[in-house]
Amino acid sequence: MRNDRALVIFSGGQDSTTCLAQAICEYGKGNVACITFHYGQKHSLEVEVAKKIAGHFGVADHTVICLDWYSQVTDSALLDPGRAITKAVDAACPNTVVDGRNMLFLLIAAIYAKRQGIRDIITGVCETDFSGYPDCRDVFVKSCNVTLNLAMAYAFRVITPLMALTKAETWALADRLGVLAYVAENTLTCYNGVVGRGCGECPSCVLRQRGYEAYMAGKKT
Ligand code: ZN
């Protein structure tokens, strides 16, 4: 069961672009809206990339929200141009964690969705690959969904299509949706702001590339 319209929390990365393609497939282009957050991230190019991708998919309702005060209340390598991003992919707590980010995004998305009469909020968070991010866990999203419903007396459904998928499985999903090449070439996941295949060195690029290779290798056999 689903509602008629959906709001996708959209960063222009591999995961949220795959979610957007799936949402358009399920709800229909005219029934999908996007919300993108500009929060002082190093790769601020991602807002431009998100606009371009939303345009490519024909999303008419794309809102960009400015949270440029975020670095005043927390610190993260993602928000600080002077801080290097931890290279270790398996680090327990990557220094790119931005405290409260997904909760803040979900809150603002929910406020916006309610005004639009939208109940389904789709986010590409995933607990499989990034276990160091506490607000990517399923238990957090479910808890936040309950809290949002209580906060606004509204029946939101926070949907996380990628929650249990590996990066390779997310590539497989993009392939099934017919957008594998588009996602590979046009999305921005790289912490150093390199579109498509990325810099090849940051933790995000390593994960993305590893998943891509695993999927392609599996496809050949
Ligand atoms: Zn990179």
Coordinates of N, CA and C and ligand atoms in Angstrom, one line a residue:
M1 N 0.8 -1.2 0.0 CA 0.0 0.0 0.0 C 0.9 1.3 0.0
R2 N 0.5 2.2 -0.8 CA 1.2 3.5 -0.8 C 0.2 4.6 -0.9
N3 N 0.7 5.8 -0.6 CA -0.2 7.0 -0.8 C 0.1 7.5 -2.2
D4 N -0.6 8.6 -2.5 CA -0.6 9.0 -3.9 C 0.6 9.8 -4.3
R5 N 1.2 10.5 -3.4 CA 2.3 11.4 -3.7 C 3.5 11.1 -2.7
A6 N 4.7 11.5 -3.2 CA 5.8 11.3 -2.3 C 6.8 12.5 -2.4
L7 N 7.5 12.7 -1.3 CA 8.6 13.7 -1.2 C 9.9 12.9 -1.0
V8 N 10.8 13.1 -1.9 CA 12.1 12.5 -1.9 C 13.2 13.4 -1.3
I9 N 13.8 13.0 -0.2 CA 15.0 13.8 0.3 C 16.1 13.5 -0.7
F10 N 16.5 14.5 -1.4 CA 17.4 14.3 -2.6 C 18.7 15.1 -2.5
S11 N 19.8 14.4 -2.6 CA 21.1 15.0 -2.5 C 21.8 15.1 -3.9
G12 N 21.3 14.3 -4.8 CA 22.0 14.2 -6.1 C 23.1 13.1 -6.1
G13 N 23.1 12.3 -5.0 CA 24.1 11.2 -5.0 C 23.5 9.9 -5.6
Q14 N 24.3 8.9 -5.6 CA 23.9 7.6 -6.1 C 22.6 7.1 -5.5
D15 N 22.6 7.1 -4.1 CA 21.4 6.5 -3.4 C 20.1 7.3 -3.6
S16 N 20.2 8.6 -3.4 CA 18.9 9.3 -3.5 C 18.5 9.4 -5.0
T17 N 19.4 9.4 -5.9 CA 19.0 9.4 -7.3 C 18.3 8.1 -7.7
T18 N 18.8 7.0 -7.1 CA 18.1 5.7 -7.4 C 16.7 5.7 -6.7
C19 N 16.6 6.3 -5.5 CA 15.3 6.4 -4.9 C 14.4 7.3 -5.7
L20 N 14.9 8.3 -6.3 CA 14.1 9.2 -7.1 C 13.5 8.5 -8.3
A21 N 14.4 7.7 -9.0 CA 14.0 7.0 -10.2 C 12.9 6.0 -9.8
Q22 N 13.1 5.3 -8.6 CA 12.1 4.3 -8.2 C 10.8 5.0 -7.8
A23 N 10.9 6.1 -7.2 CA 9.6 6.9 -6.8 C 8.9 7.3 -8.0
I24 N 9.6 7.8 -9.1 CA 8.9 8.2 -10.3 C 8.2 7.0 -11.0
C25 N 8.9 5.9 -10.9 CA 8.3 4.6 -11.4 C 7.0 4.2 -10.7
E26 N 7.1 4.4 -9.4 CA 5.9 3.9 -8.6 C 4.8 4.9 -8.4
Y27 N 5.1 6.2 -8.3 CA 4.1 7.2 -8.1 C 3.7 8.0 -9.3
G28 N 4.6 8.0 -10.3 CA 4.3 8.8 -11.5 C 5.0 10.1 -11.3
K29 N 5.6 10.6 -12.4 CA 6.4 11.8 -12.4 C 5.8 13.0 -11.7
G30 N 4.5 13.3 -12.1 CA 3.8 14.4 -11.5 C 3.5 14.3 -10.0
N31 N 3.7 13.2 -9.5 CA 3.4 13.0 -8.1 C 4.6 12.9 -7.1
V32 N 5.7 13.2 -7.7 CA 7.0 13.2 -6.9 C 7.6 14.6 -6.7
A33 N 7.8 15.0 -5.5 CA 8.5 16.2 -5.2 C 9.8 15.9 -4.6
C34 N 10.8 16.8 -4.7 CA 12.1 16.6 -4.1 C 12.5 17.8 -3.2
I35 N 13.2 17.4 -2.2 CA 13.7 18.5 -1.3 C 15.2 18.2 -1.1
T36 N 16.0 19.3 -1.3 CA 17.5 19.2 -1.2 C 18.0 20.2 -0.1
F37 N 19.0 19.8 0.6 CA 19.5 20.6 1.7 C 20.9 21.1 1.4
H38 N 21.0 22.4 1.6 CA 22.3 23.0 1.5 C 22.8 23.4 2.9
Y39 N 23.7 22.6 3.4 CA 24.0 22.8 4.8 C 25.5 23.1 5.1
G40 N 26.1 23.7 4.1 CA 27.5 24.0 4.2 C 28.5 22.9 4.0
Q41 N 28.0 21.8 3.3 CA 28.8 20.7 3.0 C 30.0 21.1 2.1
K42 N 31.1 20.4 2.2 CA 32.3 20.7 1.4 C 31.9 20.6 -0.1
H43 N 31.2 19.6 -0.4 CA 30.8 19.4 -1.8 C 29.5 20.1 -2.1
S44 N 29.6 21.5 -2.0 CA 28.3 22.3 -2.1 C 27.9 22.2 -3.6
L45 N 28.8 21.7 -4.5 CA 28.4 21.5 -5.9 C 27.2 20.5 -5.9
E46 N 27.0 19.8 -4.8 CA 25.9 18.8 -4.9 C 24.5 19.4 -5.1
V47 N 24.4 20.6 -4.6 CA 23.1 21.3 -4.8 C 22.8 21.5 -6.3
E48 N 23.9 21.9 -7.0 CA 23.8 22.2 -8.5 C 23.5 20.8 -9.2
V49 N 24.2 19.8 -8.8 CA 24.0 18.5 -9.4 C 22.6 18.0 -9.1
A50 N 22.1 18.2 -7.9 CA 20.7 17.8 -7.6 C 19.7 18.5 -8.5
K51 N 19.9 19.8 -8.7 CA 19.0 20.5 -9.5 C 19.0 20.0 -11.0
K52 N 20.2 19.6 -11.4 CA 20.3 19.1 -12.8 C 19.6 17.8 -12.9
I53 N 19.8 16.9 -11.9 CA 19.3 15.6 -12.0 C 17.7 15.6 -11.9
A54 N 17.2 16.5 -11.0 CA 15.8 16.6 -10.8 C 15.2 17.1 -12.1
G55 N 15.9 18.0 -12.8 CA 15.4 18.5 -14.1 C 15.4 17.4 -15.1
H56 N 16.5 16.6 -15.1 CA 16.5 15.4 -16.0 C 15.4 14.5 -15.9
F57 N 15.0 14.3 -14.6 CA 13.8 13.3 -14.4 C 12.5 14.0 -14.5
G58 N 12.5 15.3 -14.8 CA 11.3 16.0 -15.0 C 10.5 16.4 -13.7
V59 N 11.2 16.5 -12.6 CA 10.5 16.8 -11.3 C 10.3 18.3 -11.3
A60 N 9.0 18.7 -11.3 CA 8.7 20.1 -11.4 C 8.8 20.8 -10.0
D61 N 8.5 20.0 -9.0 CA 8.5 20.5 -7.6 C 9.8 20.1 -6.9
H62 N 10.8 21.0 -7.0 CA 12.1 20.7 -6.3 C 12.5 22.0 -5.4
T63 N 12.5 21.7 -4.2 CA 12.8 22.8 -3.2 C 14.2 22.6 -2.6
V64 N 14.9 23.7 -2.6 CA 16.3 23.7 -2.0 C 16.2 24.5 -0.7
I65 N 16.6 23.9 0.4 CA 16.5 24.5 1.7 C 17.9 24.9 2.2
C66 N 18.1 26.1 2.6 CA 19.4 26.5 3.1 C 19.6 26.4 4.6
L67 N 20.5 25.5 5.0 CA 20.9 25.4 6.4 C 22.3 25.8 6.7
D68 N 22.7 27.0 6.2 CA 24.1 27.3 6.2 C 24.6 27.7 7.6
W69 N 23.7 27.6 8.6 CA 24.1 27.8 10.0 C 24.6 26.5 10.6
Y70 N 24.5 25.4 9.9 CA 24.8 24.1 10.6 C 26.2 24.1 11.2
S71 N 27.2 24.6 10.6 CA 28.5 24.5 11.2 C 28.7 25.4 12.4
Q72 N 27.6 26.2 12.7 CA 27.7 27.0 14.0 C 27.3 26.1 15.2
V73 N 26.6 25.0 14.9 CA 26.2 24.2 16.0 C 26.9 22.8 16.1
T74 N 27.6 22.5 15.1 CA 28.4 21.2 15.2 C 29.6 21.3 14.4
D75 N 30.5 20.3 14.5 CA 31.6 20.3 13.6 C 31.8 18.9 13.1
S76 N 32.2 18.9 11.8 CA 32.3 17.6 11.1 C 33.3 17.9 9.9
A77 N 34.0 16.9 9.6 CA 35.0 17.1 8.5 C 34.3 17.5 7.2
L78 N 33.0 17.1 7.1 CA 32.2 17.4 5.9 C 31.9 18.9 5.8
L79 N 31.9 19.6 7.0 CA 31.5 21.0 7.0 C 32.7 21.9 7.1
D80 N 33.9 21.4 7.4 CA 35.0 22.2 7.7 C 36.1 22.0 6.5
P81 N 36.2 23.1 5.7 CA 37.2 23.0 4.6 C 38.6 22.7 5.0
G82 N 38.9 23.0 6.3 CA 40.3 22.8 6.7 C 40.6 21.5 7.3
R83 N 39.6 20.6 7.4 CA 39.8 19.3 8.0 C 39.8 18.2 7.0
A84 N 40.7 17.3 7.1 CA 40.8 16.2 6.1 C 39.7 15.1 6.5
I85 N 39.3 14.5 5.4 CA 38.3 13.4 5.6 C 39.0 12.1 5.9
T86 N 38.5 11.4 6.9 CA 39.2 10.1 7.3 C 39.1 9.2 6.1
K87 N 40.3 8.6 5.8 CA 40.3 7.7 4.6 C 39.8 6.3 5.0
A88 N 39.9 5.9 6.2 CA 39.6 4.5 6.6 C 38.1 4.2 6.4
V89 N 37.8 3.3 5.5 CA 36.4 3.0 5.2 C 35.8 2.3 6.3
D90 N 36.5 1.5 7.0 CA 36.0 0.7 8.1 C 36.1 1.3 9.5
A91 N 36.4 2.6 9.5 CA 36.5 3.3 10.8 C 35.2 3.2 11.5
A92 N 35.2 3.0 12.8 CA 34.0 2.9 13.6 C 33.1 4.1 13.5
C93 N 33.7 5.3 13.6 CA 32.9 6.5 13.5 C 33.6 7.5 12.6
P94 N 33.2 7.5 11.3 CA 33.9 8.4 10.4 C 33.8 9.8 10.8
N95 N 34.8 10.6 10.5 CA 34.7 12.0 10.9 C 33.9 12.9 9.9
T96 N 33.2 12.2 9.1 CA 32.2 12.9 8.2 C 30.8 12.9 8.8
V97 N 30.6 12.2 9.9 CA 29.3 12.2 10.6 C 28.9 13.7 10.9
V98 N 27.7 14.0 10.5 CA 27.2 15.4 10.9 C 26.1 15.1 11.9
D99 N 26.3 15.4 13.2 CA 25.3 15.1 14.2 C 23.9 15.6 13.9
G100 N 23.0 14.7 14.0 CA 21.6 15.1 13.8 C 21.1 15.4 12.4
R101 N 22.0 15.1 11.4 CA 21.6 15.5 10.1 C 20.3 14.9 9.5
N102 N 20.2 13.6 9.6 CA 19.0 13.0 9.1 C 17.8 13.3 9.9
M103 N 17.9 13.5 11.2 CA 16.8 13.9 11.9 C 16.3 15.3 11.5
L104 N 17.2 16.2 11.3 CA 16.9 17.6 10.9 C 16.3 17.5 9.5
F105 N 16.9 16.8 8.6 CA 16.3 16.6 7.2 C 14.9 16.1 7.3
L106 N 14.7 15.0 8.1 CA 13.4 14.4 8.1 C 12.4 15.4 8.7
L107 N 12.8 16.1 9.7 CA 11.9 17.1 10.3 C 11.4 18.1 9.3
I108 N 12.4 18.7 8.6 CA 12.1 19.8 7.7 C 11.3 19.2 6.5
A109 N 11.7 18.1 6.1 CA 11.0 17.4 5.0 C 9.5 17.1 5.4
A110 N 9.3 16.7 6.6 CA 8.0 16.4 7.1 C 7.1 17.7 7.2
I111 N 7.7 18.7 7.7 CA 6.9 20.0 7.8 C 6.5 20.4 6.4
Y112 N 7.4 20.3 5.4 CA 7.1 20.7 4.1 C 6.1 19.8 3.4
A113 N 6.3 18.5 3.7 CA 5.4 17.5 3.1 C 3.9 17.7 3.6
K114 N 3.8 18.0 4.9 CA 2.5 18.1 5.4 C 1.8 19.3 4.8
R115 N 2.5 20.4 4.6 CA 1.9 21.6 3.9 C 1.4 21.2 2.5
Q116 N 2.1 20.3 1.8 CA 1.8 19.9 0.5 C 0.7 18.8 0.5
G117 N 0.4 18.3 1.6 CA -0.6 17.2 1.7 C 0.0 15.9 1.4
I118 N 1.4 15.8 1.5 CA 2.1 14.5 1.2 C 2.4 13.8 2.5
R119 N 2.2 12.5 2.4 CA 2.4 11.6 3.6 C 3.7 10.8 3.5
D120 N 4.0 10.4 2.2 CA 5.2 9.5 2.0 C 6.5 10.3 1.9
I121 N 7.4 10.0 2.7 CA 8.7 10.7 2.6 C 9.8 9.6 2.4
I122 N 10.5 9.8 1.3 CA 11.4 8.7 0.9 C 12.9 9.2 1.1
T123 N 13.7 8.4 1.8 CA 15.1 8.8 2.0 C 16.0 7.6 1.7
G124 N 17.1 7.9 1.1 CA 18.0 6.9 0.7 C 19.0 6.4 1.7
V125 N 18.7 6.6 3.0 CA 19.6 6.2 4.0 C 19.7 4.6 4.0
C126 N 20.9 4.2 4.5 CA 21.2 2.8 4.3 C 22.1 2.4 5.5
E127 N 21.7 1.3 6.2 CA 22.6 1.0 7.4 C 23.6 -0.1 7.0
T128 N 23.6 -0.6 5.8 CA 24.4 -1.7 5.5 C 25.9 -1.3 5.3
D129 N 26.1 -0.3 4.6 CA 27.5 0.1 4.3 C 28.1 1.1 5.3
F130 N 27.2 1.9 5.9 CA 27.7 3.0 6.7 C 27.3 2.8 8.2
S131 N 27.8 1.7 8.8 CA 27.3 1.4 10.1 C 27.8 2.5 11.2
G132 N 28.8 3.3 10.8 CA 29.2 4.3 11.7 C 28.3 5.5 11.8
Y133 N 27.3 5.6 11.0 CA 26.3 6.7 11.1 C 25.1 6.3 11.8
P134 N 25.0 6.8 13.1 CA 23.9 6.3 13.9 C 22.5 6.7 13.3
D135 N 22.4 7.8 12.6 CA 21.1 8.2 12.1 C 20.8 7.6 10.7
C136 N 21.6 6.6 10.3 CA 21.2 5.9 9.1 C 20.6 4.5 9.5
R137 N 20.5 4.3 10.8 CA 20.0 3.0 11.2 C 18.5 2.9 11.1
D138 N 18.0 1.7 10.8 CA 16.6 1.5 10.7 C 15.8 1.9 12.0
V139 N 16.4 1.5 13.1 CA 15.8 1.8 14.4 C 15.6 3.3 14.6
F140 N 16.6 4.1 14.1 CA 16.4 5.5 14.2 C 15.3 6.0 13.3
V141 N 15.3 5.6 12.1 CA 14.3 6.1 11.1 C 12.9 5.7 11.6
K142 N 12.7 4.5 12.1 CA 11.4 4.1 12.6 C 11.0 5.0 13.8
S143 N 11.9 5.2 14.7 CA 11.6 6.0 15.9 C 11.3 7.4 15.5
C144 N 12.0 8.0 14.5 CA 11.8 9.3 14.0 C 10.4 9.4 13.4
N145 N 10.0 8.4 12.6 CA 8.7 8.4 12.0 C 7.6 8.5 13.0
V146 N 7.7 7.7 14.1 CA 6.7 7.8 15.2 C 6.7 9.2 15.8
T147 N 7.9 9.8 16.0 CA 8.0 11.1 16.6 C 7.4 12.2 15.7
L148 N 7.6 12.1 14.4 CA 7.1 13.1 13.5 C 5.6 13.0 13.5
N149 N 5.0 11.8 13.5 CA 3.6 11.6 13.5 C 3.0 12.2 14.7
L150 N 3.7 12.0 15.9 CA 3.2 12.6 17.1 C 3.3 14.1 17.1
A151 N 4.4 14.6 16.6 CA 4.7 16.0 16.6 C 3.7 16.8 15.8
M152 N 3.3 16.2 14.7 CA 2.4 17.0 13.8 C 1.0 16.4 13.6
A153 N 0.7 15.4 14.4 CA -0.6 14.7 14.4 C -1.0 14.4 12.9
Y154 N -0.1 13.7 12.3 CA -0.2 13.4 10.8 C 0.4 12.0 10.6
A155 N -0.2 11.3 9.6 CA 0.3 9.9 9.4 C 1.4 9.9 8.3
F156 N 2.6 10.4 8.6 CA 3.7 10.2 7.7 C 4.1 8.8 7.6
R157 N 4.7 8.4 6.4 CA 5.3 7.1 6.3 C 6.7 7.4 5.7
V158 N 7.7 7.2 6.6 CA 9.1 7.4 6.1 C 9.6 6.1 5.5
I159 N 9.9 6.2 4.2 CA 10.2 5.0 3.4 C 11.7 5.0 3.1
T160 N 12.3 3.9 3.3 CA 13.8 3.7 3.1 C 14.1 2.5 2.2
P161 N 13.9 2.7 0.9 CA 14.1 1.6 0.0 C 15.4 0.9 0.0
L162 N 16.4 1.7 0.4 CA 17.8 1.1 0.4 C 18.3 0.6 1.7
M163 N 17.5 0.7 2.8 CA 18.0 0.5 4.1 C 18.8 -0.8 4.2
A164 N 18.3 -1.9 3.6 CA 19.0 -3.2 3.8 C 19.8 -3.6 2.6
L165 N 20.0 -2.7 1.7 CA 20.7 -3.1 0.5 C 22.2 -2.8 0.6
T166 N 23.1 -3.6 0.0 CA 24.5 -3.3 -0.1 C 24.6 -2.3 -1.3
K167 N 25.8 -1.7 -1.4 CA 26.0 -0.8 -2.5 C 25.8 -1.6 -3.8
A168 N 26.3 -2.8 -3.9 CA 26.1 -3.6 -5.1 C 24.6 -3.8 -5.5
E169 N 23.8 -4.0 -4.4 CA 22.4 -4.2 -4.6 C 21.7 -2.9 -5.1
T170 N 22.2 -1.8 -4.6 CA 21.7 -0.5 -5.0 C 22.0 -0.2 -6.5
W171 N 23.2 -0.7 -6.9 CA 23.5 -0.6 -8.4 C 22.5 -1.5 -9.2
A172 N 22.2 -2.7 -8.6 CA 21.4 -3.6 -9.3 C 20.0 -3.0 -9.4
L173 N 19.5 -2.3 -8.4 CA 18.2 -1.6 -8.4 C 18.2 -0.6 -9.5
A174 N 19.3 0.2 -9.6 CA 19.4 1.3 -10.6 C 19.3 0.6 -12.0
D175 N 19.9 -0.5 -12.1 CA 19.9 -1.2 -13.4 C 18.5 -1.7 -13.8
R176 N 17.8 -2.3 -12.8 CA 16.4 -2.7 -13.0 C 15.5 -1.5 -13.4
L177 N 15.8 -0.4 -12.9 CA 15.0 0.8 -13.2 C 15.4 1.5 -14.5
G178 N 16.5 0.9 -15.1 CA 17.0 1.5 -16.4 C 17.8 2.7 -16.3
V179 N 18.4 3.0 -15.1 CA 19.1 4.2 -14.9 C 20.6 4.0 -14.5
L180 N 21.0 2.8 -14.7 CA 22.4 2.5 -14.2 C 23.5 3.4 -14.8
A181 N 23.5 3.6 -16.1 CA 24.5 4.4 -16.7 C 24.3 5.9 -16.3
Y182 N 23.0 6.3 -16.2 CA 22.8 7.7 -15.8 C 23.3 8.0 -14.4
V183 N 23.0 7.0 -13.5 CA 23.4 7.2 -12.1 C 25.0 7.2 -12.0
A184 N 25.6 6.3 -12.8 CA 27.1 6.1 -12.7 C 27.7 7.4 -13.2
E185 N 27.1 8.0 -14.2 CA 27.8 9.2 -14.9 C 27.5 10.5 -14.3
N186 N 26.3 10.7 -13.7 CA 25.8 12.0 -13.4 C 25.6 12.3 -11.9
T187 N 25.7 11.3 -11.0 CA 25.5 11.6 -9.6 C 26.8 12.0 -8.9
L188 N 26.6 12.6 -7.8 CA 27.8 13.1 -7.0 C 27.7 12.5 -5.6
T189 N 28.7 11.6 -5.3 CA 28.8 10.9 -4.0 C 30.1 11.3 -3.4
C190 N 31.0 11.7 -4.2 CA 32.4 11.9 -3.8 C 32.6 13.1 -2.8
Y191 N 33.3 12.8 -1.7 CA 33.5 13.9 -0.7 C 34.4 15.0 -1.3
N192 N 35.1 14.7 -2.4 CA 35.9 15.8 -3.0 C 35.2 16.5 -4.2
G193 N 33.9 16.2 -4.3 CA 33.2 16.9 -5.3 C 33.4 16.6 -6.7
V194 N 33.8 15.3 -7.0 CA 34.0 14.9 -8.4 C 32.8 14.1 -8.9
V195 N 32.1 14.6 -9.9 CA 30.9 13.9 -10.3 C 31.2 12.6 -11.0
G196 N 30.2 11.7 -11.0 CA 30.4 10.4 -11.7 C 31.3 9.5 -10.9
R197 N 32.3 9.0 -11.5 CA 33.2 8.0 -10.9 C 33.9 8.6 -9.6
G198 N 34.0 9.9 -9.5 CA 34.6 10.5 -8.3 C 36.1 10.5 -8.3
C199 N 36.6 10.9 -7.2 CA 38.1 11.0 -7.1 C 38.8 9.7 -7.0
G200 N 38.0 8.7 -6.6 CA 38.5 7.3 -6.5 C 39.3 7.0 -5.2
E201 N 39.4 8.1 -4.3 CA 40.2 7.9 -3.1 C 39.4 8.1 -1.8
C202 N 38.4 8.9 -1.8 CA 37.7 9.2 -0.5 C 36.9 8.0 -0.1
P203 N 36.5 7.9 1.1 CA 35.8 6.7 1.6 C 34.5 6.4 0.8
S204 N 33.8 7.5 0.4 CA 32.6 7.4 -0.3 C 32.8 6.8 -1.7
C205 N 33.9 7.3 -2.4 CA 34.2 6.8 -3.7 C 34.6 5.3 -3.6
V206 N 35.4 4.9 -2.6 CA 35.8 3.6 -2.5 C 34.6 2.6 -2.3
L207 N 33.7 3.0 -1.5 CA 32.5 2.2 -1.3 C 31.7 2.1 -2.6
R208 N 31.5 3.2 -3.2 CA 30.7 3.3 -4.4 C 31.3 2.4 -5.5
Q209 N 32.6 2.5 -5.7 CA 33.3 1.8 -6.7 C 33.4 0.3 -6.4
R210 N 33.6 0.0 -5.2 CA 33.6 -1.4 -4.7 C 32.2 -2.1 -5.0
G211 N 31.2 -1.4 -4.7 CA 29.8 -1.9 -5.0 C 29.6 -2.1 -6.5
Y212 N 30.0 -1.1 -7.2 CA 29.8 -1.1 -8.7 C 30.5 -2.3 -9.3
E213 N 31.8 -2.5 -8.9 CA 32.6 -3.6 -9.4 C 31.9 -5.0 -9.0
A214 N 31.5 -5.0 -7.8 CA 30.9 -6.3 -7.3 C 29.6 -6.6 -8.1
Y215 N 28.8 -5.6 -8.4 CA 27.6 -5.8 -9.2 C 27.9 -6.2 -10.6
M216 N 28.9 -5.5 -11.2 CA 29.2 -5.8 -12.6 C 29.8 -7.2 -12.7
A217 N 30.6 -7.6 -11.7 CA 31.3 -8.9 -11.7 C 30.2 -10.0 -11.6
G218 N 29.2 -9.7 -10.8 CA 28.1 -10.7 -10.6 C 27.3 -10.8 -11.8
K219 N 27.1 -9.7 -12.6 CA 26.3 -9.7 -13.8 C 26.9 -10.6 -14.9
K220 N 28.2 -10.6 -14.9 CA 28.9 -11.3 -16.0 C 28.8 -12.8 -15.8
T221 N 28.7 -13.2 -14.5 CA 28.7 -14.7 -14.3 C 27.3 -15.3 -14.4
Ligands
ZN1 ZN 35.8 10.8 -3.9

